[in-house]
PDB file of C-alpha atoms in Angstrom:
ATOM      1  CA  MET A   1      99.916 147.390 118.929  1.00  0.00           C
ATOM      2  CA  SER A   2      97.673 144.641 117.548  1.00  0.00           C
ATOM      3  CA  ALA A   3      94.782 145.371 115.214  1.00  0.00           C
ATOM      4  CA  ALA A   4      92.388 143.897 117.778  1.00  0.00           C
ATOM      5  CA  PHE A   5      93.661 146.326 120.436  1.00  0.00           C
ATOM      6  CA  LEU A   6      93.277 149.300 118.114  1.00  0.00           C
ATOM      7  CA  SER A   7      89.781 148.213 117.113  1.00  0.00           C
ATOM      8  CA  ARG A   8      88.739 148.328 120.773  1.00  0.00           C
ATOM      9  CA  LEU A   9      89.776 151.948 121.018  1.00  0.00           C
ATOM     10  CA  LYS A  10      87.323 153.076 118.342  1.00  0.00           C
ATOM     11  CA  LEU A  11      84.501 155.276 119.529  1.00  0.00           C
ATOM     12  CA  ASP A  12      81.212 153.391 119.617  1.00  0.00           C
ATOM     13  CA  PRO A  13      78.089 154.897 117.984  1.00  0.00           C
ATOM     14  CA  PHE A  14      76.615 155.982 121.318  1.00  0.00           C
ATOM     15  CA  THR A  15      79.784 157.890 122.235  1.00  0.00           C
ATOM     16  CA  LEU A  16      79.625 159.626 118.845  1.00  0.00           C
ATOM     17  CA  ALA A  17      75.967 160.433 119.548  1.00  0.00           C
ATOM     18  CA  LEU A  18      76.959 161.934 122.923  1.00  0.00           C
ATOM     19  CA  LEU A  19      79.600 164.103 121.254  1.00  0.00           C
ATOM     20  CA  ALA A  20      77.103 165.185 118.585  1.00  0.00           C
ATOM     21  CA  THR A  21      74.538 166.056 121.286  1.00  0.00           C
ATOM     22  CA  VAL A  22      77.076 168.224 123.120  1.00  0.00           C
ATOM     23  CA  ALA A  23      77.947 169.929 119.802  1.00  0.00           C
ATOM     24  CA  ILE A  24      74.274 170.611 119.001  1.00  0.00           C
ATOM     25  CA  ALA A  25      73.668 171.971 122.511  1.00  0.00           C
ATOM     26  CA  SER A  26      76.692 174.239 122.070  1.00  0.00           C
ATOM     27  CA  VAL A  27      75.364 175.677 118.797  1.00  0.00           C
ATOM     28  CA  LEU A  28      71.591 175.427 119.341  1.00  0.00           C
ATOM     29  CA  PRO A  29      70.918 175.369 123.097  1.00  0.00           C
ATOM     30  CA  CYS A  30      67.302 175.096 124.217  1.00  0.00           C
ATOM     31  CA  THR A  31      66.146 177.997 126.359  1.00  0.00           C
ATOM     32  CA  GLY A  32      62.959 179.416 127.834  1.00  0.00           C
ATOM     33  CA  GLN A  33      59.744 177.493 127.183  1.00  0.00           C
ATOM     34  CA  THR A  34      61.557 175.058 124.872  1.00  0.00           C
ATOM     35  CA  ALA A  35      63.801 174.051 127.777  1.00  0.00           C
ATOM     36  CA  VAL A  36      60.718 173.445 129.955  1.00  0.00           C
ATOM     37  CA  VAL A  37      59.182 171.186 127.289  1.00  0.00           C
ATOM     38  CA  PHE A  38      62.448 169.262 126.860  1.00  0.00           C
ATOM     39  CA  GLY A  39      62.662 168.886 130.635  1.00  0.00           C
ATOM     40  CA  ASP A  40      59.170 167.341 130.790  1.00  0.00           C
ATOM     41  CA  ILE A  41      59.970 164.975 127.899  1.00  0.00           C
ATOM     42  CA  THR A  42      63.214 163.970 129.618  1.00  0.00           C
ATOM     43  CA  THR A  43      61.429 163.207 132.902  1.00  0.00           C
ATOM     44  CA  PHE A  44      58.956 160.980 131.062  1.00  0.00           C
ATOM     45  CA  ALA A  45      61.745 159.201 129.134  1.00  0.00           C
ATOM     46  CA  ILE A  46      63.666 158.469 132.341  1.00  0.00           C
ATOM     47  CA  GLY A  47      60.546 157.028 133.985  1.00  0.00           C
ATOM     48  CA  LEU A  48      59.923 154.855 130.911  1.00  0.00           C
ATOM     49  CA  LEU A  49      63.551 153.707 130.967  1.00  0.00           C
ATOM     50  CA  PHE A  50      63.355 152.444 134.555  1.00  0.00           C
ATOM     51  CA  PHE A  51      59.930 150.891 133.948  1.00  0.00           C
ATOM     52  CA  LEU A  52      61.371 148.830 131.090  1.00  0.00           C
ATOM     53  CA  HIS A  53      64.428 147.905 133.181  1.00  0.00           C
ATOM     54  CA  GLY A  54      62.073 146.596 135.861  1.00  0.00           C
ATOM     55  CA  ALA A  55      60.093 144.621 133.285  1.00  0.00           C
ATOM     56  CA  LYS A  56      63.293 143.156 131.792  1.00  0.00           C
ATOM     57  CA  LEU A  57      65.011 142.039 134.997  1.00  0.00           C
ATOM     58  CA  SER A  58      64.367 138.371 135.739  1.00  0.00           C
ATOM     59  CA  ARG A  59      63.644 137.550 139.366  1.00  0.00           C
ATOM     60  CA  GLU A  60      65.032 134.069 138.745  1.00  0.00           C
ATOM     61  CA  ALA A  61      68.410 135.556 137.802  1.00  0.00           C
ATOM     62  CA  ILE A  62      68.430 137.627 140.990  1.00  0.00           C
ATOM     63  CA  VAL A  63      67.615 134.611 143.190  1.00  0.00           C
ATOM     64  CA  ALA A  64      70.222 132.477 141.403  1.00  0.00           C
ATOM     65  CA  GLY A  65      72.967 134.947 142.186  1.00  0.00           C
ATOM     66  CA  LEU A  66      72.004 135.822 145.758  1.00  0.00           C
ATOM     67  CA  THR A  67      73.822 132.808 147.238  1.00  0.00           C
ATOM     68  CA  HIS A  68      77.208 134.276 146.240  1.00  0.00           C
ATOM     69  CA  TRP A  69      77.028 136.878 149.014  1.00  0.00           C
ATOM     70  CA  ARG A  70      80.824 137.260 149.576  1.00  0.00           C
ATOM     71  CA  LEU A  71      81.305 138.292 145.959  1.00  0.00           C
ATOM     72  CA  HIS A  72      78.418 140.765 146.089  1.00  0.00           C
ATOM     73  CA  LEU A  73      79.663 142.342 149.308  1.00  0.00           C
ATOM     74  CA  LEU A  74      83.104 142.883 147.781  1.00  0.00           C
ATOM     75  CA  VAL A  75      81.625 144.441 144.637  1.00  0.00           C
ATOM     76  CA  LEU A  76      79.384 146.731 146.714  1.00  0.00           C
ATOM     77  CA  ALA A  77      82.374 147.692 148.898  1.00  0.00           C
ATOM     78  CA  CYS A  78      84.359 148.675 145.792  1.00  0.00           C
ATOM     79  CA  THR A  79      81.405 150.628 144.392  1.00  0.00           C
ATOM     80  CA  PHE A  80      80.127 152.461 147.456  1.00  0.00           C
ATOM     81  CA  VAL A  81      83.119 152.493 149.840  1.00  0.00           C
ATOM     82  CA  LEU A  82      86.396 152.348 147.903  1.00  0.00           C
ATOM     83  CA  PHE A  83      85.366 154.759 145.147  1.00  0.00           C
ATOM     84  CA  PRO A  84      84.039 157.473 147.518  1.00  0.00           C
ATOM     85  CA  ILE A  85      87.177 157.190 149.699  1.00  0.00           C
ATOM     86  CA  LEU A  86      89.368 157.674 146.623  1.00  0.00           C
ATOM     87  CA  GLY A  87      87.211 160.599 145.474  1.00  0.00           C
ATOM     88  CA  LEU A  88      87.610 162.328 148.831  1.00  0.00           C
ATOM     89  CA  ALA A  89      91.350 161.545 148.932  1.00  0.00           C
ATOM     90  CA  LEU A  90      91.775 163.179 145.504  1.00  0.00           C
ATOM     91  CA  LYS A  91      90.227 166.445 146.708  1.00  0.00           C
ATOM     92  CA  PRO A  92      93.477 168.417 147.401  1.00  0.00           C
ATOM     93  CA  VAL A  93      94.953 167.476 144.013  1.00  0.00           C
ATOM     94  CA  ALA A  94      91.707 167.754 142.053  1.00  0.00           C
ATOM     95  CA  LEU A  95      90.784 171.190 143.393  1.00  0.00           C
ATOM     96  CA  ALA A  96      94.277 172.416 142.506  1.00  0.00           C
ATOM     97  CA  VAL A  97      93.882 171.466 138.825  1.00  0.00           C
ATOM     98  CA  LEU A  98      90.087 171.370 138.250  1.00  0.00           C
ATOM     99  CA  THR A  99      87.206 173.787 138.782  1.00  0.00           C
ATOM    100  CA  PRO A 100      85.006 173.189 141.868  1.00  0.00           C
ATOM    101  CA  ASP A 101      82.093 172.014 139.683  1.00  0.00           C
ATOM    102  CA  LEU A 102      84.282 169.474 137.876  1.00  0.00           C
ATOM    103  CA  TYR A 103      85.558 168.108 141.182  1.00  0.00           C
ATOM    104  CA  LEU A 104      81.945 167.945 142.365  1.00  0.00           C
ATOM    105  CA  GLY A 105      81.184 165.886 139.252  1.00  0.00           C
ATOM    106  CA  LEU A 106      84.197 163.651 139.937  1.00  0.00           C
ATOM    107  CA  LEU A 107      83.047 163.062 143.517  1.00  0.00           C
ATOM    108  CA  PHE A 108      79.495 162.379 142.302  1.00  0.00           C
ATOM    109  CA  LEU A 109      80.945 159.860 139.833  1.00  0.00           C
ATOM    110  CA  CYS A 110      82.578 158.008 142.746  1.00  0.00           C
ATOM    111  CA  MET A 111      79.196 157.653 144.489  1.00  0.00           C
ATOM    112  CA  LEU A 112      77.305 156.126 141.562  1.00  0.00           C
ATOM    113  CA  PRO A 113      76.246 152.470 141.259  1.00  0.00           C
ATOM    114  CA  SER A 114      77.864 150.038 138.833  1.00  0.00           C
ATOM    115  CA  THR A 115      76.703 149.546 135.249  1.00  0.00           C
ATOM    116  CA  VAL A 116      74.491 146.617 134.307  1.00  0.00           C
ATOM    117  CA  GLN A 117      74.821 145.938 130.570  1.00  0.00           C
ATOM    118  CA  SER A 118      78.551 146.543 130.110  1.00  0.00           C
ATOM    119  CA  SER A 119      79.504 144.799 133.382  1.00  0.00           C
ATOM    120  CA  ILE A 120      77.662 141.669 132.271  1.00  0.00           C
ATOM    121  CA  ALA A 121      78.995 141.892 128.706  1.00  0.00           C
ATOM    122  CA  MET A 122      82.612 142.324 129.835  1.00  0.00           C
ATOM    123  CA  THR A 123      82.248 139.491 132.367  1.00  0.00           C
ATOM    124  CA  ALA A 124      80.939 137.174 129.652  1.00  0.00           C
ATOM    125  CA  MET A 125      83.726 138.213 127.287  1.00  0.00           C
ATOM    126  CA  GLY A 126      86.348 137.571 129.976  1.00  0.00           C
ATOM    127  CA  ARG A 127      84.910 134.091 130.850  1.00  0.00           C
ATOM    128  CA  GLY A 128      83.697 135.256 134.256  1.00  0.00           C
ATOM    129  CA  ASN A 129      80.765 134.252 136.460  1.00  0.00           C
ATOM    130  CA  VAL A 130      77.890 135.723 134.432  1.00  0.00           C
ATOM    131  CA  PRO A 131      74.963 134.826 136.787  1.00  0.00           C
ATOM    132  CA  ALA A 132      76.833 136.467 139.675  1.00  0.00           C
ATOM    133  CA  ALA A 133      77.547 139.510 137.479  1.00  0.00           C
ATOM    134  CA  ILE A 134      73.841 139.839 136.617  1.00  0.00           C
ATOM    135  CA  CYS A 135      72.885 139.731 140.291  1.00  0.00           C
ATOM    136  CA  SER A 136      75.708 141.961 141.510  1.00  0.00           C
ATOM    137  CA  ALA A 137      75.288 144.684 138.884  1.00  0.00           C
ATOM    138  CA  SER A 138      71.498 144.680 139.292  1.00  0.00           C
ATOM    139  CA  ALA A 139      71.779 144.872 143.089  1.00  0.00           C
ATOM    140  CA  SER A 140      74.257 147.751 142.786  1.00  0.00           C
ATOM    141  CA  ASN A 141      71.837 149.703 140.582  1.00  0.00           C
ATOM    142  CA  PHE A 142      68.872 149.026 142.858  1.00  0.00           C
ATOM    143  CA  LEU A 143      70.735 149.925 146.078  1.00  0.00           C
ATOM    144  CA  GLY A 144      72.256 152.968 144.379  1.00  0.00           C
ATOM    145  CA  ILE A 145      68.802 154.552 144.255  1.00  0.00           C
ATOM    146  CA  PHE A 146      69.085 154.906 148.042  1.00  0.00           C
ATOM    147  CA  ILE A 147      72.855 154.913 148.685  1.00  0.00           C
ATOM    148  CA  THR A 148      73.943 157.492 146.100  1.00  0.00           C
ATOM    149  CA  PRO A 149      71.734 160.378 147.334  1.00  0.00           C
ATOM    150  CA  LEU A 150      72.673 159.583 150.947  1.00  0.00           C
ATOM    151  CA  LEU A 151      76.388 159.700 150.055  1.00  0.00           C
ATOM    152  CA  VAL A 152      75.863 162.935 148.125  1.00  0.00           C
ATOM    153  CA  GLY A 153      74.077 164.462 151.111  1.00  0.00           C
ATOM    154  CA  ALA A 154      76.765 163.279 153.530  1.00  0.00           C
ATOM    155  CA  PHE A 155      79.928 164.208 151.626  1.00  0.00           C
ATOM    156  CA  ILE A 156      79.163 166.875 149.040  1.00  0.00           C
ATOM    157  CA  VAL A 157      79.263 170.434 150.347  1.00  0.00           C
ATOM    158  CA  GLN A 158      75.874 171.565 151.609  1.00  0.00           C
ATOM    159  CA  GLY A 159      74.211 173.999 149.274  1.00  0.00           C
ATOM    160  CA  GLN A 160      75.899 172.688 146.138  1.00  0.00           C
ATOM    161  CA  ALA A 161      73.484 169.795 145.843  1.00  0.00           C
ATOM    162  CA  GLY A 162      70.024 170.734 144.665  1.00  0.00           C
ATOM    163  CA  ARG A 163      68.228 169.382 147.775  1.00  0.00           C
ATOM    164  CA  SER A 164      68.739 167.614 151.100  1.00  0.00           C
ATOM    165  CA  SER A 165      69.669 163.932 151.089  1.00  0.00           C
ATOM    166  CA  LEU A 166      66.248 162.782 152.348  1.00  0.00           C
ATOM    167  CA  ASP A 167      64.446 164.932 149.785  1.00  0.00           C
ATOM    168  CA  ALA A 168      66.810 163.557 147.125  1.00  0.00           C
ATOM    169  CA  VAL A 169      66.041 159.955 148.140  1.00  0.00           C
ATOM    170  CA  LEU A 170      62.311 160.683 147.952  1.00  0.00           C
ATOM    171  CA  ALA A 171      62.662 162.370 144.560  1.00  0.00           C
ATOM    172  CA  ILE A 172      64.718 159.476 143.173  1.00  0.00           C
ATOM    173  CA  VAL A 173      62.294 156.919 144.627  1.00  0.00           C
ATOM    174  CA  LEU A 174      59.398 158.656 142.864  1.00  0.00           C
ATOM    175  CA  GLN A 175      61.189 159.171 139.555  1.00  0.00           C
ATOM    176  CA  LEU A 176      63.266 155.966 139.324  1.00  0.00           C
ATOM    177  CA  LEU A 177      62.236 153.320 141.863  1.00  0.00           C
ATOM    178  CA  VAL A 178      58.444 153.579 141.467  1.00  0.00           C
ATOM    179  CA  PRO A 179      58.626 153.010 137.658  1.00  0.00           C
ATOM    180  CA  PHE A 180      61.136 150.183 138.248  1.00  0.00           C
ATOM    181  CA  ILE A 181      58.796 148.411 140.708  1.00  0.00           C
ATOM    182  CA  ALA A 182      55.864 148.999 138.352  1.00  0.00           C
ATOM    183  CA  GLY A 183      57.883 147.292 135.621  1.00  0.00           C
ATOM    184  CA  GLN A 184      58.594 144.323 137.916  1.00  0.00           C
ATOM    185  CA  VAL A 185      54.882 144.036 138.747  1.00  0.00           C
ATOM    186  CA  CYS A 186      53.969 144.170 135.050  1.00  0.00           C
ATOM    187  CA  ARG A 187      56.683 141.700 134.016  1.00  0.00           C
ATOM    188  CA  ARG A 188      54.275 138.751 134.235  1.00  0.00           C
ATOM    189  CA  TRP A 189      52.234 140.347 131.419  1.00  0.00           C
ATOM    190  CA  ILE A 190      54.832 142.205 129.337  1.00  0.00           C
ATOM    191  CA  GLY A 191      58.109 140.453 130.262  1.00  0.00           C
ATOM    192  CA  ALA A 192      58.125 138.132 127.244  1.00  0.00           C
ATOM    193  CA  TRP A 193      57.386 141.055 124.903  1.00  0.00           C
ATOM    194  CA  VAL A 194      60.216 143.127 126.455  1.00  0.00           C
ATOM    195  CA  ASP A 195      62.623 140.177 126.148  1.00  0.00           C
ATOM    196  CA  ARG A 196      61.785 139.896 122.448  1.00  0.00           C
ATOM    197  CA  HIS A 197      62.339 143.631 121.921  1.00  0.00           C
ATOM    198  CA  LYS A 198      65.551 144.274 123.865  1.00  0.00           C
ATOM    199  CA  PRO A 199      66.917 146.629 121.157  1.00  0.00           C
ATOM    200  CA  MET A 200      63.980 148.913 121.980  1.00  0.00           C
ATOM    201  CA  LEU A 201      65.189 149.139 125.594  1.00  0.00           C
ATOM    202  CA  LYS A 202      68.621 150.083 124.316  1.00  0.00           C
ATOM    203  CA  TYR A 203      67.138 152.980 122.318  1.00  0.00           C
ATOM    204  CA  VAL A 204      65.053 154.194 125.280  1.00  0.00           C
ATOM    205  CA  ASP A 205      68.143 153.899 127.510  1.00  0.00           C
ATOM    206  CA  GLN A 206      70.385 155.878 125.174  1.00  0.00           C
ATOM    207  CA  GLY A 207      67.669 158.300 124.103  1.00  0.00           C
ATOM    208  CA  SER A 208      66.885 159.338 127.684  1.00  0.00           C
ATOM    209  CA  ILE A 209      70.582 159.931 128.380  1.00  0.00           C
ATOM    210  CA  LEU A 210      70.940 162.034 125.224  1.00  0.00           C
ATOM    211  CA  LEU A 211      67.915 164.126 126.248  1.00  0.00           C
ATOM    212  CA  VAL A 212      69.381 164.815 129.705  1.00  0.00           C
ATOM    213  CA  VAL A 213      72.784 165.620 128.198  1.00  0.00           C
ATOM    214  CA  TYR A 214      71.220 168.016 125.680  1.00  0.00           C
ATOM    215  CA  THR A 215      69.178 169.909 128.281  1.00  0.00           C
ATOM    216  CA  ALA A 216      72.063 169.967 130.773  1.00  0.00           C
ATOM    217  CA  PHE A 217      74.600 171.225 128.277  1.00  0.00           C
ATOM    218  CA  SER A 218      72.140 173.753 126.861  1.00  0.00           C
ATOM    219  CA  GLU A 219      71.887 175.291 130.332  1.00  0.00           C
ATOM    220  CA  ALA A 220      75.651 175.030 130.820  1.00  0.00           C
ATOM    221  CA  VAL A 221      76.387 176.725 127.484  1.00  0.00           C
ATOM    222  CA  SER A 222      74.016 179.539 128.405  1.00  0.00           C
ATOM    223  CA  GLU A 223      75.997 179.876 131.663  1.00  0.00           C
ATOM    224  CA  GLY A 224      79.301 180.128 129.731  1.00  0.00           C
ATOM    225  CA  LEU A 225      80.545 176.517 129.898  1.00  0.00           C
ATOM    226  CA  TRP A 226      83.097 176.786 127.088  1.00  0.00           C
ATOM    227  CA  HIS A 227      84.601 179.924 128.572  1.00  0.00           C
ATOM    228  CA  LYS A 228      85.271 178.011 131.793  1.00  0.00           C
ATOM    229  CA  LEU A 229      86.411 174.686 130.261  1.00  0.00           C
ATOM    230  CA  SER A 230      89.719 174.752 128.392  1.00  0.00           C
ATOM    231  CA  PRO A 231      91.256 171.812 126.433  1.00  0.00           C
ATOM    232  CA  GLN A 232      93.952 171.565 129.116  1.00  0.00           C
ATOM    233  CA  LEU A 233      91.272 171.218 131.811  1.00  0.00           C
ATOM    234  CA  LEU A 234      89.555 168.465 129.811  1.00  0.00           C
ATOM    235  CA  VAL A 235      92.823 166.524 129.380  1.00  0.00           C
ATOM    236  CA  THR A 236      93.568 166.874 133.093  1.00  0.00           C
ATOM    237  CA  LEU A 237      90.126 165.526 133.958  1.00  0.00           C
ATOM    238  CA  GLY A 238      90.713 162.581 131.626  1.00  0.00           C
ATOM    239  CA  LEU A 239      94.029 161.760 133.305  1.00  0.00           C
ATOM    240  CA  ILE A 240      92.434 161.860 136.765  1.00  0.00           C
ATOM    241  CA  CYS A 241      89.664 159.513 135.549  1.00  0.00           C
ATOM    242  CA  CYS A 242      92.332 157.134 134.189  1.00  0.00           C
ATOM    243  CA  LEU A 243      94.167 157.209 137.523  1.00  0.00           C
ATOM    244  CA  LEU A 244      90.950 156.553 139.450  1.00  0.00           C
ATOM    245  CA  LEU A 245      90.043 153.590 137.250  1.00  0.00           C
ATOM    246  CA  ALA A 246      93.563 152.129 137.429  1.00  0.00           C
ATOM    247  CA  VAL A 247      93.623 152.239 141.249  1.00  0.00           C
ATOM    248  CA  VAL A 248      90.192 150.580 141.567  1.00  0.00           C
ATOM    249  CA  LEU A 249      91.052 147.889 139.005  1.00  0.00           C
ATOM    250  CA  GLY A 250      94.302 147.120 140.820  1.00  0.00           C
ATOM    251  CA  LEU A 251      92.747 147.013 144.299  1.00  0.00           C
ATOM    252  CA  SER A 252      89.736 144.924 143.219  1.00  0.00           C
ATOM    253  CA  PHE A 253      92.054 142.448 141.490  1.00  0.00           C
ATOM    254  CA  TRP A 254      94.288 142.250 144.576  1.00  0.00           C
ATOM    255  CA  ALA A 255      91.350 141.863 146.993  1.00  0.00           C
ATOM    256  CA  SER A 256      89.734 139.076 144.954  1.00  0.00           C
ATOM    257  CA  ARG A 257      93.054 137.175 144.955  1.00  0.00           C
ATOM    258  CA  ARG A 258      93.661 137.708 148.673  1.00  0.00           C
ATOM    259  CA  LEU A 259      90.151 136.524 149.574  1.00  0.00           C
ATOM    260  CA  GLY A 260      90.570 133.315 147.578  1.00  0.00           C
ATOM    261  CA  PHE A 261      87.969 133.803 144.841  1.00  0.00           C
ATOM    262  CA  SER A 262      88.091 131.633 141.724  1.00  0.00           C
ATOM    263  CA  SER A 263      89.322 133.013 138.394  1.00  0.00           C
ATOM    264  CA  ALA A 264      85.750 133.327 137.090  1.00  0.00           C
ATOM    265  CA  ASP A 265      84.661 135.219 140.219  1.00  0.00           C
ATOM    266  CA  GLU A 266      87.759 137.404 139.996  1.00  0.00           C
ATOM    267  CA  VAL A 267      86.711 138.566 136.521  1.00  0.00           C
ATOM    268  CA  THR A 268      83.216 139.394 137.831  1.00  0.00           C
ATOM    269  CA  ILE A 269      84.571 141.360 140.797  1.00  0.00           C
ATOM    270  CA  VAL A 270      87.018 143.360 138.684  1.00  0.00           C
ATOM    271  CA  PHE A 271      84.427 144.364 136.076  1.00  0.00           C
ATOM    272  CA  CYS A 272      81.382 144.909 138.329  1.00  0.00           C
ATOM    273  CA  GLY A 273      83.424 146.674 141.032  1.00  0.00           C
ATOM    274  CA  SER A 274      85.248 149.113 138.741  1.00  0.00           C
ATOM    275  CA  LYS A 275      82.367 150.378 136.596  1.00  0.00           C
ATOM    276  CA  LYS A 276      80.172 153.425 137.082  1.00  0.00           C
ATOM    277  CA  SER A 277      76.758 153.772 135.474  1.00  0.00           C
ATOM    278  CA  LEU A 278      76.135 156.557 132.981  1.00  0.00           C
ATOM    279  CA  ALA A 279      72.542 155.330 132.535  1.00  0.00           C
ATOM    280  CA  SER A 280      71.789 155.787 136.252  1.00  0.00           C
ATOM    281  CA  GLY A 281      74.193 158.668 136.888  1.00  0.00           C
ATOM    282  CA  VAL A 282      72.787 161.177 134.420  1.00  0.00           C
ATOM    283  CA  PRO A 283      69.144 160.869 135.607  1.00  0.00           C
ATOM    284  CA  MET A 284      70.272 160.968 139.255  1.00  0.00           C
ATOM    285  CA  ALA A 285      72.324 164.110 138.624  1.00  0.00           C
ATOM    286  CA  LYS A 286      69.249 165.750 137.111  1.00  0.00           C
ATOM    287  CA  VAL A 287      67.342 165.093 140.348  1.00  0.00           C
ATOM    288  CA  LEU A 288      70.149 165.827 142.816  1.00  0.00           C
ATOM    289  CA  PHE A 289      71.841 168.972 141.499  1.00  0.00           C
ATOM    290  CA  ALA A 290      70.936 172.493 140.513  1.00  0.00           C
ATOM    291  CA  THR A 291      70.371 172.879 136.767  1.00  0.00           C
ATOM    292  CA  SER A 292      72.979 175.628 136.407  1.00  0.00           C
ATOM    293  CA  SER A 293      75.869 173.299 137.346  1.00  0.00           C
ATOM    294  CA  LEU A 294      74.526 170.089 135.783  1.00  0.00           C
ATOM    295  CA  GLY A 295      76.606 170.225 132.585  1.00  0.00           C
ATOM    296  CA  MET A 296      79.935 170.380 134.432  1.00  0.00           C
ATOM    297  CA  ILE A 297      78.825 167.718 136.930  1.00  0.00           C
ATOM    298  CA  ILE A 298      77.894 165.066 134.349  1.00  0.00           C
ATOM    299  CA  LEU A 299      81.018 165.700 132.219  1.00  0.00           C
ATOM    300  CA  PRO A 300      83.292 163.471 134.419  1.00  0.00           C
ATOM    301  CA  VAL A 301      80.650 160.710 134.280  1.00  0.00           C
ATOM    302  CA  MET A 302      80.554 160.864 130.469  1.00  0.00           C
ATOM    303  CA  LEU A 303      84.341 160.845 130.197  1.00  0.00           C
ATOM    304  CA  PHE A 304      84.823 158.011 132.708  1.00  0.00           C
ATOM    305  CA  HIS A 305      82.183 155.974 130.857  1.00  0.00           C
ATOM    306  CA  GLN A 306      84.194 155.953 127.622  1.00  0.00           C
ATOM    307  CA  ILE A 307      87.510 155.302 129.393  1.00  0.00           C
ATOM    308  CA  GLN A 308      86.113 152.340 131.347  1.00  0.00           C
ATOM    309  CA  LEU A 309      84.652 150.785 128.182  1.00  0.00           C
ATOM    310  CA  MET A 310      87.959 150.957 126.301  1.00  0.00           C
ATOM    311  CA  VAL A 311      90.138 149.743 129.176  1.00  0.00           C
ATOM    312  CA  CYS A 312      87.804 146.949 130.269  1.00  0.00           C
ATOM    313  CA  ALA A 313      87.387 145.702 126.685  1.00  0.00           C
ATOM    314  CA  VAL A 314      91.149 145.187 126.492  1.00  0.00           C
ATOM    315  CA  LEU A 315      91.180 143.539 129.949  1.00  0.00           C
ATOM    316  CA  ALA A 316      88.319 141.217 128.960  1.00  0.00           C
ATOM    317  CA  GLN A 317      90.360 139.944 126.028  1.00  0.00           C
ATOM    318  CA  ARG A 318      93.308 139.247 128.323  1.00  0.00           C
ATOM    319  CA  PHE A 319      91.086 137.389 130.815  1.00  0.00           C
ATOM    320  CA  ALA A 320      89.602 135.343 127.967  1.00  0.00           C
ATOM    321  CA  ARG A 321      93.061 134.328 126.714  1.00  0.00           C
ATOM    322  CA  ARG A 322      94.030 133.362 130.288  1.00  0.00           C
ATOM    323  CA  ALA A 323      90.899 131.202 130.601  1.00  0.00           C
ATOM    324  CA  ASP A 324      91.567 129.536 127.221  1.00  0.00           C
TER     325      ASP A 324
END
């Protein structure tokens, strides 16, 4: 193996922070009134996160990418059609080797929108169509606010989700979409300041995820998470996530070739269509599911996030060499 390949497999600081947060929640879980306070802080942080995302997103970039509708439809089909079909098809195998809550988390993972930052970064690294990636990933995140809760309501067993699909859409609209639209409205006044302070958005993004992970795992530890989750179960979940990612990467690559897309568009389709958003998934899970099962449900999302980053980083290097 080359040194460059090995360097891509190193855990990034945010992944280490996630692992540290899980460890702290395992040793010092928040309970009682402390958990209520952390929950309120987390809700505020998530609202702030989506407000800043709305203020950051350029309407010009969205308009510039909207003309490439065939590419966007294919990416959305991979994200919201192919993934859920694969998640449902895996049910007999997954339930035989995983707990019901972990399979629920795996199925929830399949219904999430694509990432924004890493999809764009990997597309740029692989010499893909970056404006189309910006538009496609942003559209996936925006539409996911509505599509994900509807898919959860339609395909996840009734009673396991925390609320009905329409209630879930309303809750997500209030907690995620309203701040996002407020950020878009305020962009004319604060957009330049947000653009100059993008590292701040990164810290709000990661900080809100860490807060949700801490509160979720605190509840899960109190419910006996580590008595239910063995190392063998964790490895099995990782292998299923690898299989899921490999199938989607292969099918998105094949479809982009069959439909006659250019090499640059092919890179965009592969990266935007195969990713799942941890930044959107963790807040959505907090709204959609009962607190008692939240830790097990977000675990597949966290694991898939790290796997997709490592695999797609290697793929981006290969695409870049092909372009050169």
